[in-house]
Each structure stands twice: as C-alpha cells, then as structure tokens.
Coordinates of C-alpha atoms in Angstrom, one line a residue:
M139 CA 27.0 4.3 -16.0
Y140 CA 24.9 5.3 -13.1
R141 CA 22.5 7.0 -15.4
A142 CA 22.1 3.8 -17.5
W143 CA 21.4 1.9 -14.4
Q144 CA 18.6 4.3 -13.5
N145 CA 17.2 4.3 -17.0
L146 CA 17.0 0.5 -16.9
A147 CA 15.3 0.6 -13.5
D148 CA 12.8 3.0 -14.9
I149 CA 12.2 0.9 -18.0
L150 CA 11.7 -2.2 -16.0
A151 CA 9.3 -0.4 -13.7
H152 CA 7.3 0.8 -16.8
K153 CA 7.9 4.4 -16.2
W154 CA 8.6 4.8 -19.9
D155 CA 5.7 3.1 -21.3
G156 CA 3.9 5.3 -23.7
Q157 CA 6.6 8.1 -23.3
P158 CA 9.3 9.0 -25.7
F159 CA 12.9 9.4 -24.4
V160 CA 15.0 12.1 -26.0
H161 CA 18.7 11.5 -25.8
P162 CA 20.1 14.6 -24.0
T163 CA 23.1 15.1 -26.3
K164 CA 22.2 13.4 -29.6
G165 CA 18.6 14.7 -29.8
R166 CA 17.3 11.2 -30.9
T167 CA 14.0 10.1 -29.7
Y168 CA 13.4 6.5 -28.5
T169 CA 10.1 4.8 -27.7
I170 CA 9.1 1.3 -26.4
D171 CA 6.3 0.2 -28.7
V172 CA 6.0 -3.4 -27.6
P173 CA 3.5 -4.1 -24.8
P174 CA 5.3 -5.4 -21.7
D175 CA 3.8 -9.0 -22.0
K176 CA 5.6 -9.4 -25.3
W177 CA 9.1 -8.3 -23.9
P178 CA 11.8 -10.9 -24.2
T179 CA 13.4 -12.2 -21.0
I180 CA 15.9 -9.7 -19.9
F181 CA 19.4 -10.8 -19.0
H182 CA 21.6 -8.1 -17.3
R183 CA 25.1 -8.5 -18.6
V184 CA 27.6 -7.7 -15.8
P185 CA 31.3 -7.0 -16.2
G186 CA 33.5 -10.1 -15.9
L187 CA 35.6 -10.8 -12.8
H188 CA 38.7 -9.4 -14.6
L189 CA 37.4 -5.8 -14.9
R190 CA 37.8 -3.3 -12.0
S191 CA 35.5 -0.4 -11.1
R192 CA 37.2 3.0 -11.3
Q193 CA 34.5 4.6 -9.3
I194 CA 34.4 2.3 -6.2
T195 CA 37.5 1.4 -4.2
L196 CA 38.2 -0.7 -1.1
A197 CA 41.3 0.6 0.8
G198 CA 42.4 2.4 -2.3
T199 CA 42.1 -0.6 -4.6
P200 CA 39.3 -0.7 -7.3
V201 CA 36.8 -3.4 -6.6
P202 CA 35.8 -6.0 -9.2
A203 CA 33.1 -4.2 -11.3
I204 CA 30.9 -7.3 -11.1
I205 CA 30.1 -6.6 -7.4
P206 CA 28.3 -3.2 -7.8
A207 CA 26.7 -4.2 -11.1
L208 CA 25.1 -7.4 -9.4
V209 CA 24.2 -5.5 -6.2
I210 CA 22.8 -2.3 -7.9
H211 CA 20.9 -4.3 -10.5
A212 CA 19.3 -6.6 -8.0
L213 CA 18.3 -3.9 -5.5
N214 CA 16.9 -1.6 -8.2
N215 CA 15.0 -4.2 -10.1
F216 CA 14.1 -7.4 -8.2
D217 CA 10.7 -5.9 -7.1
S218 CA 9.6 -4.6 -10.5
Q219 CA 10.8 -7.7 -12.3
T220 CA 8.9 -10.0 -10.0
R221 CA 5.8 -7.7 -10.3
N222 CA 6.2 -8.2 -14.1
G223 CA 6.2 -12.0 -13.8
S224 CA 9.9 -12.2 -14.4
G225 CA 12.9 -13.0 -12.4
V226 CA 16.3 -11.3 -12.2
Y227 CA 18.7 -13.0 -14.6
Y228 CA 22.4 -12.3 -15.2
Y229 CA 24.7 -13.2 -18.0
I230 CA 28.2 -13.4 -16.8
P231 CA 31.0 -13.5 -19.3
K232 CA 34.6 -14.7 -19.4
I233 CA 34.5 -17.3 -16.5
E234 CA 37.7 -19.5 -17.0
T235 CA 37.9 -21.7 -14.0
W236 CA 35.6 -23.5 -11.6
Q237 CA 37.0 -21.3 -8.9
E238 CA 35.8 -18.1 -10.6
A239 CA 32.3 -19.8 -11.1
R240 CA 32.3 -20.6 -7.4
L241 CA 33.1 -17.0 -6.5
V242 CA 30.2 -15.8 -8.5
A243 CA 27.9 -18.3 -6.9
V244 CA 29.0 -17.1 -3.4
L245 CA 28.4 -13.5 -4.5
L246 CA 24.8 -14.3 -5.5
K247 CA 24.2 -16.3 -2.4
Q248 CA 25.3 -13.5 -0.2
L249 CA 23.4 -11.0 -2.2
E250 CA 20.2 -13.1 -1.9
E251 CA 20.8 -13.5 1.9
A252 CA 21.3 -9.8 2.3
M253 CA 18.0 -9.0 0.4
G254 CA 16.1 -11.6 2.4
L255 CA 15.4 -13.8 -0.8
R256 CA 15.1 -17.5 -1.2
R257 CA 18.1 -19.3 -2.5
G258 CA 18.0 -19.4 -6.3
S259 CA 15.9 -16.2 -6.7
L260 CA 18.7 -14.6 -8.7
K261 CA 19.7 -16.7 -11.8
I262 CA 22.8 -16.7 -13.8
Q263 CA 24.1 -17.8 -17.2
M264 CA 27.8 -18.0 -17.5
L265 CA 30.1 -18.3 -20.5
N266 CA 33.2 -20.4 -20.0
E267 CA 35.9 -19.0 -22.2
R268 CA 38.7 -21.3 -21.5
A269 CA 39.9 -23.6 -24.2
E270 CA 42.4 -26.4 -23.5

C-alpha cells in the first residue's frame, strides 16, 4: 500500500515520464505514453468510512482507513498537482447518511487548514449508496 502511494506521487510528479517501470515480481513493463497535458482528471479513490486501517491504530484501535488515505495523498500530491494545472480530487464511496458526508467534509476542512490551504482546495465526489 505504501509503495503504491509512492508510485502515484512519482507518476503525478512526472518522474516516470519517458521511463519504463518493470514490476518487481511479475517482470511486466509499464510505460506512460500519453503526454501529461492529455491525461484525464485524476480522482483518488479512498476507502470508505466503514473500512479500518490495519497498519495505523489509535489507543490500540484501528483508525478509519479514509484518514491516512486523505492525508497522505494530499501531502504527497497537492504541490505536483497544482503545478500540473490540476487540483486534488477524491472519490469517496459508500456514504450512507448526511452525518457521514458531514464527517468527510470536516476531515477535508481540517486537512486544508493543517496544510494552510484555502477552503475548497481539496475537492470530493461522493457516492450515496443508501436506498430507502
């Protein structure tokens, strides 16, 4: 998981441009052949609120996996994304109530404040999966 976050940061910072990536165990080679100005808008899909992080705990209890995913992605990629003329966009699945949506909004607001960003610098798209 941590290596995937680092790979994404490297890709968004254009460290892989023009260089093949060879998968360490599968031996497959991957290249990015599209110029950066033709890349689609990137939405980072974070885990839903219901999933817990096995690697990060608070007082022995696993934290919601959405928290480290939001924080690490924003800290690693905000500067490179803004240099690329894009923003940081998240897709958040499985939001079932307005309270959960509010919790995600509070998390993003606190993250923006901690990073010294203007309100609304981090964008989200949520999927409400509750049917009545």
